[in-house]
mmCIF file of C-alpha atoms in Angstrom:
data_model
loop_
_atom_site.group_PDB
_atom_site.id
_atom_site.type_symbol
_atom_site.label_atom_id
_atom_site.label_comp_id
_atom_site.label_asym_id
_atom_site.label_seq_id
_atom_site.Cartn_x
_atom_site.Cartn_y
_atom_site.Cartn_z
ATOM 1 C CA MET A 1 110.606 -52.928 22.317
ATOM 2 C CA PRO A 2 111.713 -56.467 20.956
ATOM 3 C CA ARG A 3 110.752 -59.437 22.490
ATOM 4 C CA LYS A 4 113.938 -61.358 24.271
ATOM 5 C CA ASN A 5 112.595 -64.710 23.201
ATOM 6 C CA THR A 6 109.694 -66.298 21.374
ATOM 7 C CA THR A 7 108.246 -67.612 25.083
ATOM 8 C CA GLU A 8 107.582 -64.112 26.140
ATOM 9 C CA GLU A 9 103.842 -63.385 26.303
ATOM 10 C CA GLY A 10 101.610 -60.499 25.228
ATOM 11 C CA PRO A 11 101.599 -58.566 22.161
ATOM 12 C CA HIS A 12 104.296 -56.608 20.861
ATOM 13 C CA PRO A 13 103.874 -52.868 22.097
ATOM 14 C CA VAL A 14 103.636 -51.727 18.488
ATOM 15 C CA ASP A 15 100.860 -54.239 17.587
ATOM 16 C CA ALA A 16 98.933 -53.292 20.864
ATOM 17 C CA HIS A 17 99.307 -49.615 19.731
ATOM 18 C CA VAL A 18 98.290 -49.675 15.979
ATOM 19 C CA GLY A 19 95.359 -52.210 17.540
ATOM 20 C CA GLN A 20 94.418 -49.335 19.722
ATOM 21 C CA LYS A 21 94.409 -46.804 17.223
ATOM 22 C CA VAL A 22 92.303 -48.964 15.010
ATOM 23 C CA ARG A 23 89.809 -49.406 17.732
ATOM 24 C CA ALA A 24 89.535 -45.519 18.650
ATOM 25 C CA ARG A 25 88.948 -44.481 14.830
ATOM 26 C CA ARG A 26 86.539 -47.299 14.542
ATOM 27 C CA GLN A 27 84.664 -45.953 17.418
ATOM 28 C CA VAL A 28 84.990 -42.322 16.542
ATOM 29 C CA LEU A 29 83.014 -43.463 13.358
ATOM 30 C CA ASP A 30 80.578 -45.242 15.465
ATOM 31 C CA MET A 31 81.389 -48.058 13.502
ATOM 32 C CA SER A 32 80.915 -51.881 15.104
ATOM 33 C CA GLN A 33 83.625 -54.278 14.701
ATOM 34 C CA ASP A 34 81.252 -56.331 12.271
ATOM 35 C CA ASP A 35 80.616 -53.406 9.954
ATOM 36 C CA LEU A 36 84.852 -52.835 10.141
ATOM 37 C CA ALA A 37 85.078 -56.496 9.137
ATOM 38 C CA GLN A 38 82.837 -56.693 6.586
ATOM 39 C CA ALA A 39 84.493 -53.517 4.774
ATOM 40 C CA CYS A 40 87.685 -55.522 4.914
ATOM 41 C CA GLY A 41 86.330 -58.918 4.200
ATOM 42 C CA ILE A 42 87.485 -60.606 7.378
ATOM 43 C CA THR A 43 85.668 -61.852 10.332
ATOM 44 C CA PHE A 44 84.711 -59.780 13.410
ATOM 45 C CA GLN A 45 86.795 -62.073 15.526
ATOM 46 C CA GLN A 46 89.939 -61.049 13.331
ATOM 47 C CA VAL A 47 89.009 -57.314 13.929
ATOM 48 C CA GLN A 48 88.861 -58.180 17.800
ATOM 49 C CA LYS A 49 92.381 -59.779 17.795
ATOM 50 C CA TYR A 50 93.684 -56.797 15.702
ATOM 51 C CA GLU A 51 92.341 -54.306 18.229
ATOM 52 C CA ARG A 52 94.095 -56.340 20.994
ATOM 53 C CA GLY A 53 97.253 -56.276 19.424
ATOM 54 C CA THR A 54 96.995 -60.441 19.619
ATOM 55 C CA ASN A 55 97.417 -60.665 15.847
ATOM 56 C CA ARG A 56 99.701 -58.727 13.928
ATOM 57 C CA ILE A 57 98.050 -56.811 11.037
ATOM 58 C CA SER A 58 100.068 -56.906 7.560
ATOM 59 C CA VAL A 59 100.369 -53.642 5.779
ATOM 60 C CA SER A 60 98.137 -54.473 2.971
ATOM 61 C CA ARG A 61 95.559 -55.355 5.748
ATOM 62 C CA LEU A 62 96.359 -52.188 7.160
ATOM 63 C CA VAL A 63 95.919 -50.406 3.945
ATOM 64 C CA GLU A 64 92.086 -51.706 3.773
ATOM 65 C CA ILE A 65 91.301 -50.915 7.418
ATOM 66 C CA ALA A 66 92.684 -47.164 6.768
ATOM 67 C CA LYS A 67 90.464 -46.994 3.707
ATOM 68 C CA ALA A 68 87.457 -48.473 5.720
ATOM 69 C CA LEU A 69 88.042 -46.029 8.503
ATOM 70 C CA LYS A 70 88.494 -43.210 6.163
ATOM 71 C CA THR A 71 91.715 -41.911 7.794
ATOM 72 C CA PRO A 72 95.483 -41.730 6.359
ATOM 73 C CA LEU A 73 97.668 -44.888 7.048
ATOM 74 C CA ASP A 74 100.190 -42.660 9.093
ATOM 75 C CA TYR A 75 97.658 -42.317 11.832
ATOM 76 C CA PHE A 76 98.214 -45.780 12.735
ATOM 77 C CA LEU A 77 101.680 -45.270 13.266
ATOM 78 C CA ASP A 78 101.788 -42.031 15.228
ATOM 79 C CA GLY A 79 103.963 -42.452 18.188
ATOM 80 C CA VAL A 80 105.002 -46.028 17.540
ATOM 81 C CA PHE A 81 108.591 -44.823 17.455
ATOM 82 C CA GLN A 82 108.382 -43.789 20.944
ATOM 83 C CA LEU A 83 107.529 -47.443 22.330
ATOM 84 C CA LEU A 84 111.007 -48.565 21.119
ATOM 85 C CA PRO A 85 113.508 -47.186 23.632
ATOM 86 C CA GLY A 86 116.937 -47.118 22.832
ATOM 87 C CA GLN A 87 116.544 -47.181 19.060
ATOM 88 C CA LYS A 88 117.169 -44.059 16.911
ATOM 89 C CA TYR A 89 114.697 -43.278 14.557
ATOM 90 C CA ALA A 90 113.806 -40.155 12.234
ATOM 91 C CA VAL A 91 110.678 -39.050 13.285
ATOM 92 C CA LYS A 92 109.184 -35.970 11.362
ATOM 93 C CA GLY A 93 109.084 -32.723 13.670
ATOM 94 C CA PHE A 94 111.583 -33.602 16.324
ATOM 95 C CA ALA A 95 115.532 -33.022 16.167
ATOM 96 C CA GLU A 96 117.475 -36.225 17.113
ATOM 97 C CA GLY A 97 117.745 -37.112 20.773
ATOM 98 C CA LYS A 98 115.136 -34.393 21.618
ATOM 99 C CA GLN A 99 111.686 -36.562 20.963
ATOM 100 C CA ALA A 100 108.961 -35.559 23.089
ATOM 101 C CA ALA A 101 107.346 -38.243 25.637
ATOM 102 C CA LEU A 102 104.380 -39.969 24.277
ATOM 103 C CA GLU A 103 101.302 -38.723 25.459
ATOM 104 C CA PRO A 104 98.089 -40.504 25.557
ATOM 105 C CA ASP A 105 95.910 -40.865 22.662
ATOM 106 C CA PRO A 106 93.111 -38.326 23.582
ATOM 107 C CA MET A 107 90.960 -40.328 21.088
ATOM 108 C CA ALA A 108 90.909 -43.406 23.604
ATOM 109 C CA SER A 109 88.559 -41.547 25.854
ATOM 110 C CA ARG A 110 84.996 -42.368 25.507
ATOM 111 C CA ASP A 111 83.881 -38.821 26.306
ATOM 112 C CA VAL A 112 86.454 -37.292 23.449
ATOM 113 C CA ARG A 113 84.958 -39.992 21.097
ATOM 114 C CA ASP A 114 81.127 -38.728 21.992
ATOM 115 C CA LEU A 115 82.133 -35.094 21.849
ATOM 116 C CA VAL A 116 83.731 -35.973 18.254
ATOM 117 C CA ARG A 117 80.518 -37.660 17.290
ATOM 118 C CA ALA A 118 78.269 -34.731 18.661
ATOM 119 C CA TYR A 119 80.227 -32.391 16.743
ATOM 120 C CA GLN A 120 80.149 -34.057 13.321
ATOM 121 C CA SER A 121 76.380 -34.556 13.907
ATOM 122 C CA ILE A 122 75.788 -30.856 13.967
ATOM 123 C CA LYS A 123 74.850 -29.852 10.271
ATOM 124 C CA ASP A 124 74.952 -25.760 10.563
ATOM 125 C CA SER A 125 78.955 -24.835 10.297
ATOM 126 C CA LYS A 126 77.885 -21.719 12.356
ATOM 127 C CA LEU A 127 76.784 -23.972 15.464
ATOM 128 C CA GLN A 128 79.932 -25.950 15.010
ATOM 129 C CA LYS A 129 82.037 -22.709 15.197
ATOM 130 C CA GLN A 130 80.124 -21.668 18.616
ATOM 131 C CA LEU A 131 80.867 -25.250 19.862
ATOM 132 C CA VAL A 132 84.338 -24.449 19.139
ATOM 133 C CA GLU A 133 84.689 -21.320 20.653
ATOM 134 C CA MET A 134 82.573 -21.951 23.783
ATOM 135 C CA ALA A 135 84.876 -25.229 24.389
ATOM 136 C CA LYS A 136 87.951 -22.750 23.760
ATOM 137 C CA THR A 137 86.480 -20.169 26.288
ATOM 138 C CA MET A 138 85.775 -23.159 28.973
ATOM 139 C CA ALA A 139 89.360 -24.284 28.669
ATOM 140 C CA ALA A 140 91.082 -20.970 28.971
ATOM 141 C CA SER A 141 88.678 -20.322 32.162
ATOM 142 C CA GLY A 142 90.094 -23.450 33.654
ATOM 143 C CA GLU A 143 93.663 -22.675 33.428
ATOM 144 C CA LYS A 144 93.395 -19.556 35.404
#
C-alpha cells in the first residue's frame, strides 16, 4: 500500500514481499547471502537490505538475482497485487473482483525448505517418486 507521506517508517509492503521471496529462494538453494552477493557483484550487506525490504531492488538487479537464483523473474512478483488493497489489477488466473486472499508462502517455512533440499539431494528418480507418494498418502490420512 502506498505510503501516505515520506515520514512514514518501514519498508513498502511490496519491497518487503520481494525481499522475502529472494530470501526464501536463496535458502532453498542453500546459498549464503555472500554467495548471492558475489554472483550479483554486490555486498552481502546489500543482500541483507534487499531481503529485509529496507532497500528497493531495481528491475535490472532483480533480473541478476533471478539469474543467480535460477528462477523466473515472475516468482518474485507472485502475490504482489494482493498487497495493494483498493487497486484493481489484472492478475492472471483470477476474474476481476474475485481474487483469492493471499496465502503465506510455503517456502518461508524452514521445514519446507529442508524437505525440498532433501528431495533435491535424492539422485534416484524412483526414490523421489516414492517420497512424493508417501507424502501424498500421509496428507490424505491426515484429512480424515
